[in-house]
PDB file of C-alpha atoms in Angstrom:
ATOM      1  CA  MET A   1      -7.020 -10.831  18.592  1.00 50.00           C
ATOM      2  CA  LYS A   2     -10.153  -8.732  19.954  1.00 47.00           C
ATOM      3  CA  LEU A   3     -11.231  -5.010  19.186  1.00 47.00           C
ATOM      4  CA  ARG A   4     -15.009  -4.951  19.929  1.00 48.00           C
ATOM      5  CA  ASN A   5     -16.438  -7.027  17.688  1.00 55.00           C
ATOM      6  CA  LEU A   6     -13.351  -8.096  16.068  1.00 67.00           C
ATOM      7  CA  THR A   7     -12.507 -11.225  17.246  1.00 76.00           C
ATOM      8  CA  LEU A   8     -10.365 -13.946  15.778  1.00 82.00           C
ATOM      9  CA  SER A   9      -9.038 -17.370  16.502  1.00 83.00           C
ATOM     10  CA  PRO A  10      -5.147 -18.364  16.253  1.00 85.00           C
ATOM     11  CA  ARG A  11      -6.305 -20.041  12.939  1.00 83.00           C
ATOM     12  CA  GLN A  12      -8.274 -17.211  11.685  1.00 85.00           C
ATOM     13  CA  ILE A  13      -5.404 -14.895  12.084  1.00 90.00           C
ATOM     14  CA  LEU A  14      -2.728 -17.017  10.453  1.00 89.00           C
ATOM     15  CA  ASP A  15      -5.642 -17.806   7.764  1.00 88.00           C
ATOM     16  CA  ASP A  16      -6.017 -13.957   7.259  1.00 94.00           C
ATOM     17  CA  ILE A  17      -1.982 -13.226   7.131  1.00 95.00           C
ATOM     18  CA  ALA A  18      -1.852 -15.508   4.414  1.00 93.00           C
ATOM     19  CA  LEU A  19      -4.700 -14.491   2.747  1.00 95.00           C
ATOM     20  CA  CYS A  20      -3.131 -10.874   2.192  1.00 96.00           C
ATOM     21  CA  LEU A  21       0.419 -12.321   1.306  1.00 96.00           C
ATOM     22  CA  VAL A  22      -1.221 -14.148  -1.381  1.00 94.00           C
ATOM     23  CA  PHE A  23      -3.116 -11.407  -2.323  1.00 95.00           C
ATOM     24  CA  PHE A  24      -0.780  -8.394  -2.320  1.00 97.00           C
ATOM     25  CA  THR A  25       2.473 -10.167  -3.369  1.00 97.00           C
ATOM     26  CA  ARG A  26       3.805 -12.808  -5.737  1.00 96.00           C
ATOM     27  CA  LEU A  27       5.386 -14.749  -3.317  1.00 95.00           C
ATOM     28  CA  PRO A  28       5.989 -18.618  -3.890  1.00 91.00           C
ATOM     29  CA  LEU A  29       3.468 -19.704  -1.281  1.00 89.00           C
ATOM     30  CA  PRO A  30       1.722 -22.832  -1.161  1.00 85.00           C
ATOM     31  CA  VAL A  31      -1.984 -23.389  -2.073  1.00 77.00           C
ATOM     32  CA  PHE A  32      -4.240 -21.881   0.987  1.00 75.00           C
ATOM     33  CA  ASP A  33      -7.953 -23.153   2.099  1.00 73.00           C
ATOM     34  CA  PHE A  34      -9.439 -20.190   3.422  1.00 69.00           C
ATOM     35  CA  ARG A  35     -12.530 -21.401   4.367  1.00 71.00           C
ATOM     36  CA  GLY A  36     -14.597 -18.808   3.158  1.00 73.00           C
ATOM     37  CA  ARG A  37     -12.257 -15.748   4.351  1.00 81.00           C
ATOM     38  CA  SER A  38     -12.991 -12.953   2.433  1.00 89.00           C
ATOM     39  CA  LEU A  39     -10.379 -10.230   1.769  1.00 93.00           C
ATOM     40  CA  ALA A  40     -12.473  -7.608   3.401  1.00 94.00           C
ATOM     41  CA  ALA A  41     -12.410  -9.201   6.433  1.00 93.00           C
ATOM     42  CA  ALA A  42      -8.791  -9.585   6.149  1.00 95.00           C
ATOM     43  CA  ILE A  43      -7.717  -6.903   5.372  1.00 97.00           C
ATOM     44  CA  TRP A  44      -6.492  -5.913   8.845  1.00 97.00           C
ATOM     45  CA  ALA A  45      -3.734  -8.069   8.018  1.00 97.00           C
ATOM     46  CA  ALA A  46      -2.206  -6.021   5.057  1.00 98.00           C
ATOM     47  CA  PRO A  47       0.491  -4.377   6.638  1.00 98.00           C
ATOM     48  CA  VAL A  48       1.590  -7.581   7.122  1.00 98.00           C
ATOM     49  CA  ALA A  49       2.230  -8.164   4.214  1.00 98.00           C
ATOM     50  CA  GLY A  50       3.429  -4.822   3.660  1.00 98.00           C
ATOM     51  CA  LEU A  51       6.533  -6.002   6.484  1.00 98.00           C
ATOM     52  CA  ALA A  52       7.308  -8.617   3.873  1.00 98.00           C
ATOM     53  CA  VAL A  53       7.616  -6.731   1.324  1.00 98.00           C
ATOM     54  CA  GLY A  54       9.929  -3.919   3.204  1.00 98.00           C
ATOM     55  CA  LEU A  55      11.771  -6.466   4.776  1.00 98.00           C
ATOM     56  CA  ILE A  56      12.574  -7.985   1.628  1.00 98.00           C
ATOM     57  CA  GLY A  57      13.514  -4.257  -0.002  1.00 98.00           C
ATOM     58  CA  ALA A  58      16.294  -3.689   2.837  1.00 98.00           C
ATOM     59  CA  VAL A  59      17.784  -7.142   2.424  1.00 98.00           C
ATOM     60  CA  VAL A  60      18.159  -6.331  -1.396  1.00 98.00           C
ATOM     61  CA  TYR A  61      19.792  -2.768  -0.034  1.00 98.00           C
ATOM     62  CA  ALA A  62      21.903  -4.321   2.329  1.00 97.00           C
ATOM     63  CA  THR A  63      23.239  -6.921   0.229  1.00 98.00           C
ATOM     64  CA  ALA A  64      24.050  -4.195  -2.729  1.00 97.00           C
ATOM     65  CA  GLU A  65      25.959  -1.803  -0.553  1.00 96.00           C
ATOM     66  CA  ARG A  66      27.936  -4.866   0.936  1.00 96.00           C
ATOM     67  CA  PHE A  67      29.385  -4.834  -2.149  1.00 96.00           C
ATOM     68  CA  GLY A  68      30.646  -1.741  -2.442  1.00 95.00           C
ATOM     69  CA  LEU A  69      27.607  -0.191  -4.486  1.00 96.00           C
ATOM     70  CA  ALA A  70      27.026   3.551  -3.582  1.00 95.00           C
ATOM     71  CA  MET A  71      23.336   4.266  -2.326  1.00 95.00           C
ATOM     72  CA  GLY A  72      21.607   5.440  -5.324  1.00 96.00           C
ATOM     73  CA  PRO A  73      22.039   1.825  -6.977  1.00 97.00           C
ATOM     74  CA  ALA A  74      21.298   0.087  -4.040  1.00 97.00           C
ATOM     75  CA  ALA A  75      17.807   2.639  -3.676  1.00 98.00           C
ATOM     76  CA  ALA A  76      17.042   1.598  -7.142  1.00 98.00           C
ATOM     77  CA  LEU A  77      17.836  -2.354  -6.831  1.00 98.00           C
ATOM     78  CA  ALA A  78      15.853  -2.152  -3.000  1.00 98.00           C
ATOM     79  CA  LEU A  79      12.926  -0.607  -5.307  1.00 98.00           C
ATOM     80  CA  ALA A  80      12.873  -2.927  -8.428  1.00 98.00           C
ATOM     81  CA  ALA A  81      12.816  -5.898  -5.523  1.00 98.00           C
ATOM     82  CA  THR A  82       9.414  -4.073  -3.474  1.00 98.00           C
ATOM     83  CA  LEU A  83       8.272  -4.116  -7.348  1.00 98.00           C
ATOM     84  CA  LEU A  84       8.437  -7.283  -8.678  1.00 98.00           C
ATOM     85  CA  THR A  85       7.966  -9.015  -5.023  1.00 98.00           C
ATOM     86  CA  THR A  86       3.978  -7.137  -5.503  1.00 98.00           C
ATOM     87  CA  GLY A  87       3.691  -7.537  -9.672  1.00 97.00           C
ATOM     88  CA  CYS A  88       3.277  -3.425  -9.542  1.00 97.00           C
ATOM     89  CA  LEU A  89      -0.156  -4.285  -8.610  1.00 97.00           C
ATOM     90  CA  HIS A  90      -0.054  -0.948  -6.691  1.00 98.00           C
ATOM     91  CA  GLU A  91       1.653   0.906  -9.198  1.00 98.00           C
ATOM     92  CA  ASP A  92      -1.231  -0.383 -11.600  1.00 97.00           C
ATOM     93  CA  GLY A  93      -3.653   1.392  -9.737  1.00 97.00           C
ATOM     94  CA  LEU A  94      -1.882   4.296  -9.111  1.00 98.00           C
ATOM     95  CA  SER A  95      -1.543   4.930 -13.158  1.00 98.00           C
ATOM     96  CA  ASP A  96      -5.286   3.540 -14.074  1.00 98.00           C
ATOM     97  CA  VAL A  97      -6.172   6.648 -11.499  1.00 98.00           C
ATOM     98  CA  ALA A  98      -4.187   9.196 -13.063  1.00 98.00           C
ATOM     99  CA  ASP A  99      -5.298   8.597 -16.331  1.00 98.00           C
ATOM    100  CA  GLY A 100      -8.997   8.759 -15.772  1.00 97.00           C
ATOM    101  CA  PHE A 101      -9.372  11.378 -13.297  1.00 98.00           C
ATOM    102  CA  GLY A 102      -7.046  12.981 -15.836  1.00 96.00           C
ATOM    103  CA  GLY A 103      -8.322  12.220 -18.722  1.00 93.00           C
ATOM    104  CA  GLY A 104     -11.925  11.484 -18.103  1.00 93.00           C
ATOM    105  CA  LYS A 105     -14.756  14.380 -18.568  1.00 93.00           C
ATOM    106  CA  THR A 106     -17.629  12.728 -16.567  1.00 96.00           C
ATOM    107  CA  ARG A 107     -17.626  10.039 -13.624  1.00 96.00           C
ATOM    108  CA  GLY A 108     -18.599   6.963 -16.772  1.00 96.00           C
ATOM    109  CA  LEU A 109     -15.774   7.752 -18.856  1.00 97.00           C
ATOM    110  CA  LYS A 110     -13.338   8.113 -16.096  1.00 97.00           C
ATOM    111  CA  LEU A 111     -14.223   4.791 -14.748  1.00 97.00           C
ATOM    112  CA  GLU A 112     -13.922   3.190 -18.101  1.00 96.00           C
ATOM    113  CA  ILE A 113     -10.596   4.645 -18.790  1.00 96.00           C
ATOM    114  CA  MET A 114      -9.351   3.167 -15.422  1.00 97.00           C
ATOM    115  CA  ARG A 115     -10.505  -0.510 -16.457  1.00 95.00           C
ATOM    116  CA  ASP A 116      -8.769   0.295 -19.792  1.00 93.00           C
ATOM    117  CA  SER A 117      -5.036  -1.835 -19.665  1.00 89.00           C
ATOM    118  CA  ARG A 118      -3.176   0.651 -21.769  1.00 93.00           C
ATOM    119  CA  ILE A 119      -1.605   3.706 -20.139  1.00 95.00           C
ATOM    120  CA  GLY A 120      -1.820   7.483 -21.345  1.00 96.00           C
ATOM    121  CA  ALA A 121       0.243  10.271 -20.574  1.00 97.00           C
ATOM    122  CA  TYR A 122      -0.968  10.773 -17.299  1.00 98.00           C
ATOM    123  CA  GLY A 123      -0.875   7.187 -15.783  1.00 98.00           C
ATOM    124  CA  ALA A 124       3.001   7.237 -17.109  1.00 98.00           C
ATOM    125  CA  SER A 125       3.830  10.613 -15.785  1.00 98.00           C
ATOM    126  CA  ALA A 126       2.352   9.341 -12.721  1.00 98.00           C
ATOM    127  CA  LEU A 127       4.525   5.981 -12.396  1.00 98.00           C
ATOM    128  CA  ALA A 128       7.306   8.032 -13.611  1.00 98.00           C
ATOM    129  CA  LEU A 129       7.139  10.713 -10.751  1.00 98.00           C
ATOM    130  CA  SER A 130       6.162   7.920  -8.518  1.00 98.00           C
ATOM    131  CA  LEU A 131       9.367   5.759  -8.910  1.00 98.00           C
ATOM    132  CA  LEU A 132      11.700   9.313  -9.316  1.00 98.00           C
ATOM    133  CA  ILE A 133      10.537  10.450  -5.628  1.00 98.00           C
ATOM    134  CA  ARG A 134      10.781   6.831  -4.065  1.00 98.00           C
ATOM    135  CA  TRP A 135      14.296   6.270  -5.578  1.00 98.00           C
ATOM    136  CA  SER A 136      15.430   9.723  -4.393  1.00 98.00           C
ATOM    137  CA  ALA A 137      14.291   9.306  -0.750  1.00 98.00           C
ATOM    138  CA  LEU A 138      15.669   6.128  -0.464  1.00 97.00           C
ATOM    139  CA  SER A 139      19.250   7.489  -1.672  1.00 97.00           C
ATOM    140  CA  GLU A 140      18.945  10.114   1.080  1.00 96.00           C
ATOM    141  CA  LEU A 141      19.397   7.214   3.875  1.00 95.00           C
ATOM    142  CA  VAL A 142      22.991   6.398   4.614  1.00 90.00           C
ATOM    143  CA  ASP A 143      23.098   2.926   5.544  1.00 93.00           C
ATOM    144  CA  PRO A 144      20.509  -0.199   5.727  1.00 96.00           C
ATOM    145  CA  THR A 145      19.329   0.372   9.287  1.00 97.00           C
ATOM    146  CA  GLN A 146      17.575   3.476   8.042  1.00 98.00           C
ATOM    147  CA  ALA A 147      16.750   1.587   4.840  1.00 98.00           C
ATOM    148  CA  LEU A 148      15.428  -1.522   6.430  1.00 98.00           C
ATOM    149  CA  PHE A 149      14.067   0.920   9.067  1.00 98.00           C
ATOM    150  CA  ALA A 150      11.848   3.503   6.072  1.00 98.00           C
ATOM    151  CA  LEU A 151      11.228   0.830   4.312  1.00 98.00           C
ATOM    152  CA  ILE A 152       9.670  -1.382   6.447  1.00 98.00           C
ATOM    153  CA  ALA A 153       7.493   1.803   7.898  1.00 98.00           C
ATOM    154  CA  ALA A 154       6.329   2.658   4.345  1.00 98.00           C
ATOM    155  CA  HIS A 155       5.135  -0.601   3.009  1.00 98.00           C
ATOM    156  CA  ALA A 156       3.658  -1.503   6.776  1.00 98.00           C
ATOM    157  CA  ALA A 157       1.541   2.080   7.130  1.00 98.00           C
ATOM    158  CA  SER A 158       0.480   2.497   3.632  1.00 98.00           C
ATOM    159  CA  ARG A 159      -1.275  -0.684   3.575  1.00 98.00           C
ATOM    160  CA  GLY A 160      -2.922   0.015   6.842  1.00 98.00           C
ATOM    161  CA  LEU A 161      -5.014   2.586   5.444  1.00 98.00           C
ATOM    162  CA  LEU A 162      -6.548   0.492   2.563  1.00 98.00           C
ATOM    163  CA  GLY A 163      -9.209  -1.287   5.050  1.00 97.00           C
ATOM    164  CA  ALA A 164     -10.608   2.669   6.283  1.00 98.00           C
ATOM    165  CA  PHE A 165     -10.640   3.546   2.785  1.00 98.00           C
ATOM    166  CA  VAL A 166     -12.671   0.676   1.440  1.00 97.00           C
ATOM    167  CA  HIS A 167     -15.020   1.067   4.824  1.00 97.00           C
ATOM    168  CA  LEU A 168     -15.147   4.945   4.301  1.00 97.00           C
ATOM    169  CA  LEU A 169     -16.108   4.919   1.115  1.00 97.00           C
ATOM    170  CA  PRO A 170     -18.757   3.096  -1.469  1.00 95.00           C
ATOM    171  CA  SER A 171     -17.841   0.970  -4.195  1.00 95.00           C
ATOM    172  CA  ALA A 172     -17.615   3.465  -7.358  1.00 95.00           C
ATOM    173  CA  ARG A 173     -18.973  -0.031  -9.244  1.00 84.00           C
ATOM    174  CA  SER A 174     -21.252  -2.630  -9.076  1.00 78.00           C
ATOM    175  CA  ASP A 175     -18.490  -5.033 -10.309  1.00 74.00           C
ATOM    176  CA  GLY A 176     -15.119  -5.286 -10.258  1.00 61.00           C
ATOM    177  CA  LEU A 177     -12.492  -5.944  -7.453  1.00 63.00           C
ATOM    178  CA  SER A 178     -13.115  -3.572  -4.528  1.00 60.00           C
ATOM    179  CA  ALA A 179     -16.995  -4.537  -4.594  1.00 59.00           C
ATOM    180  CA  GLY A 180     -16.032  -8.243  -5.248  1.00 58.00           C
ATOM    181  CA  ALA A 181     -13.771  -7.975  -1.715  1.00 66.00           C
ATOM    182  CA  GLY A 182     -16.707  -7.327   0.886  1.00 77.00           C
ATOM    183  CA  THR A 183     -17.293  -4.867   3.396  1.00 90.00           C
ATOM    184  CA  VAL A 184     -14.714  -3.805   5.427  1.00 95.00           C
ATOM    185  CA  SER A 185     -16.078  -3.006   9.137  1.00 95.00           C
ATOM    186  CA  VAL A 186     -15.321  -1.048  11.428  1.00 96.00           C
ATOM    187  CA  GLU A 187     -13.575  -2.805  13.899  1.00 96.00           C
ATOM    188  CA  THR A 188     -11.306  -4.525  10.968  1.00 96.00           C
ATOM    189  CA  ALA A 189     -10.607  -0.795   9.479  1.00 97.00           C
ATOM    190  CA  ILE A 190      -9.107   0.408  13.117  1.00 97.00           C
ATOM    191  CA  ALA A 191      -7.401  -2.974  13.414  1.00 97.00           C
ATOM    192  CA  GLY A 192      -5.697  -2.088  10.251  1.00 98.00           C
ATOM    193  CA  ALA A 193      -4.442   1.252  10.918  1.00 98.00           C
ATOM    194  CA  VAL A 194      -3.466   0.626  14.391  1.00 98.00           C
ATOM    195  CA  LEU A 195      -1.658  -2.415  13.073  1.00 98.00           C
ATOM    196  CA  GLY A 196      -0.340  -0.093   9.914  1.00 98.00           C
ATOM    197  CA  ALA A 197       0.772   2.726  12.517  1.00 98.00           C
ATOM    198  CA  VAL A 198       2.999   0.918  15.132  1.00 98.00           C
ATOM    199  CA  PRO A 199       6.096   0.537  12.322  1.00 98.00           C
ATOM    200  CA  LEU A 200       6.452   4.476  12.083  1.00 98.00           C
ATOM    201  CA  LEU A 201       8.062   4.113  15.520  1.00 98.00           C
ATOM    202  CA  LEU A 202      10.684   3.350  13.536  1.00 98.00           C
ATOM    203  CA  LEU A 203      11.022   6.871  11.957  1.00 98.00           C
ATOM    204  CA  GLY A 204      11.621   8.445  15.381  1.00 97.00           C
ATOM    205  CA  PRO A 205       9.195   9.674  17.848  1.00 97.00           C
ATOM    206  CA  GLY A 206       9.155  13.281  15.855  1.00 97.00           C
ATOM    207  CA  GLY A 207       9.271  11.056  12.733  1.00 98.00           C
ATOM    208  CA  ALA A 208       6.132   9.176  13.488  1.00 98.00           C
ATOM    209  CA  VAL A 209       3.936  11.918  14.861  1.00 98.00           C
ATOM    210  CA  VAL A 210       4.334  14.008  11.207  1.00 98.00           C
ATOM    211  CA  ALA A 211       4.258  10.908   9.535  1.00 98.00           C
ATOM    212  CA  VAL A 212       0.424  10.299  10.939  1.00 98.00           C
ATOM    213  CA  ILE A 213      -0.261  13.862  10.240  1.00 98.00           C
ATOM    214  CA  LEU A 214       0.704  13.701   6.597  1.00 98.00           C
ATOM    215  CA  LEU A 215      -1.108  10.250   6.308  1.00 98.00           C
ATOM    216  CA  GLY A 216      -4.187  11.854   7.803  1.00 98.00           C
ATOM    217  CA  LEU A 217      -4.414  14.797   5.793  1.00 98.00           C
ATOM    218  CA  LEU A 218      -3.534  12.136   2.911  1.00 98.00           C
ATOM    219  CA  PHE A 219      -6.313  10.149   3.747  1.00 98.00           C
ATOM    220  CA  ALA A 220      -8.655  13.041   3.902  1.00 98.00           C
ATOM    221  CA  ALA A 221      -7.933  14.666   0.556  1.00 98.00           C
ATOM    222  CA  PHE A 222      -8.234  11.458  -1.030  1.00 98.00           C
ATOM    223  CA  ARG A 223     -10.859  10.393   0.054  1.00 98.00           C
ATOM    224  CA  ALA A 224     -12.550  14.014  -0.830  1.00 98.00           C
ATOM    225  CA  LEU A 225     -11.313  13.534  -4.671  1.00 98.00           C
ATOM    226  CA  CYS A 226     -11.837  10.040  -5.219  1.00 98.00           C
ATOM    227  CA  LEU A 227     -15.907  10.873  -4.469  1.00 98.00           C
ATOM    228  CA  ASN A 228     -15.959  14.174  -6.230  1.00 97.00           C
ATOM    229  CA  GLN A 229     -14.345  12.587  -9.491  1.00 97.00           C
ATOM    230  CA  ILE A 230     -16.463   8.876  -8.912  1.00 97.00           C
ATOM    231  CA  GLY A 231     -18.384   8.713  -6.209  1.00 97.00           C
ATOM    232  CA  GLY A 232     -16.975   6.192  -4.566  1.00 97.00           C
ATOM    233  CA  GLN A 233     -13.770   3.909  -4.293  1.00 97.00           C
ATOM    234  CA  THR A 234     -12.784   1.239  -6.512  1.00 96.00           C
ATOM    235  CA  GLY A 235      -9.120  -1.378  -6.394  1.00 95.00           C
ATOM    236  CA  ASP A 236      -7.488   1.023  -8.673  1.00 97.00           C
ATOM    237  CA  THR A 237      -8.322   3.962  -6.081  1.00 98.00           C
ATOM    238  CA  VAL A 238      -6.918   1.471  -3.618  1.00 98.00           C
ATOM    239  CA  GLY A 239      -3.915   0.950  -4.969  1.00 98.00           C
ATOM    240  CA  ALA A 240      -2.981   4.795  -5.682  1.00 98.00           C
ATOM    241  CA  LEU A 241      -3.280   5.390  -1.953  1.00 98.00           C
ATOM    242  CA  GLN A 242      -0.853   2.785  -0.952  1.00 98.00           C
ATOM    243  CA  GLN A 243       1.138   4.533  -3.717  1.00 98.00           C
ATOM    244  CA  LEU A 244       0.646   8.084  -2.254  1.00 98.00           C
ATOM    245  CA  GLY A 245       1.216   7.123   1.356  1.00 98.00           C
ATOM    246  CA  GLU A 246       4.459   4.546   0.512  1.00 98.00           C
ATOM    247  CA  ILE A 247       5.455   8.022  -0.899  1.00 98.00           C
ATOM    248  CA  THR A 248       4.680  10.119   2.158  1.00 98.00           C
ATOM    249  CA  ILE A 249       6.613   8.110   4.345  1.00 98.00           C
ATOM    250  CA  LEU A 250       9.811   7.721   2.591  1.00 98.00           C
ATOM    251  CA  LEU A 251      10.056  11.447   2.441  1.00 98.00           C
ATOM    252  CA  VAL A 252       9.316  11.346   5.943  1.00 98.00           C
ATOM    253  CA  ALA A 253      11.978   9.074   6.308  1.00 98.00           C
ATOM    254  CA  SER A 254      14.520  10.308   4.386  1.00 97.00           C
ATOM    255  CA  VAL A 255      14.097  13.663   6.657  1.00 97.00           C
ATOM    256  CA  SER A 256      13.686  11.908  10.065  1.00 97.00           C
ATOM    257  CA  LEU A 257      15.957   9.011   9.726  1.00 96.00           C
ATOM    258  CA  SER A 258      19.182  10.167   7.980  1.00 82.00           C
TER     259      SER A 258
END
């Protein structure tokens, strides 16, 4: 795999995919020796982890539909399966960002609230809205094939944004998950964005174009918000971006596929 200065051997590609699966999911994987590879170097493969999450959700959706469940309950079970697969990693980030940005008056207080494990009204509301919007969008789909396309596109493309986000924003903290992940190179960021964008073609030509435009606008707006609120990014803001991206794509899918 080559992209200017990004050159990976087949073994490094497999290592990076495994590292992203270990980090972004709770799948029962064996213990790997990543030989010093950092998450920042491997984050181009985050869309592959998203592909796995989307496939699991789609299998649950198809199984529920096969046993005669209506689209609403099938969508709820598919959503639950994706939450179990990721361990609510990104949902945690969304709730922390909502609490911090909504409840903190200063940059320091916002970061302090975001680090607090307790959830407040802003965080609870953000989680409720995220689940409601994603469920309602999935419920608009009429068969398992549409659900498969929507879930793969949403989970892969939303994670394709993460490397570019970390690359373009400084760390808001000197410690923490994002600061410890390392520096994402421009080549790694581009590779992840391109890899994440490919599954958007499952939404059809029109849906893919609309999704790319909306994701670009979302990325720019959320980047500006994070710079204004805390002066950079944290692991929580990365998770919140994934959630917003997933919601955006599922909404597009509910129109373009149904």
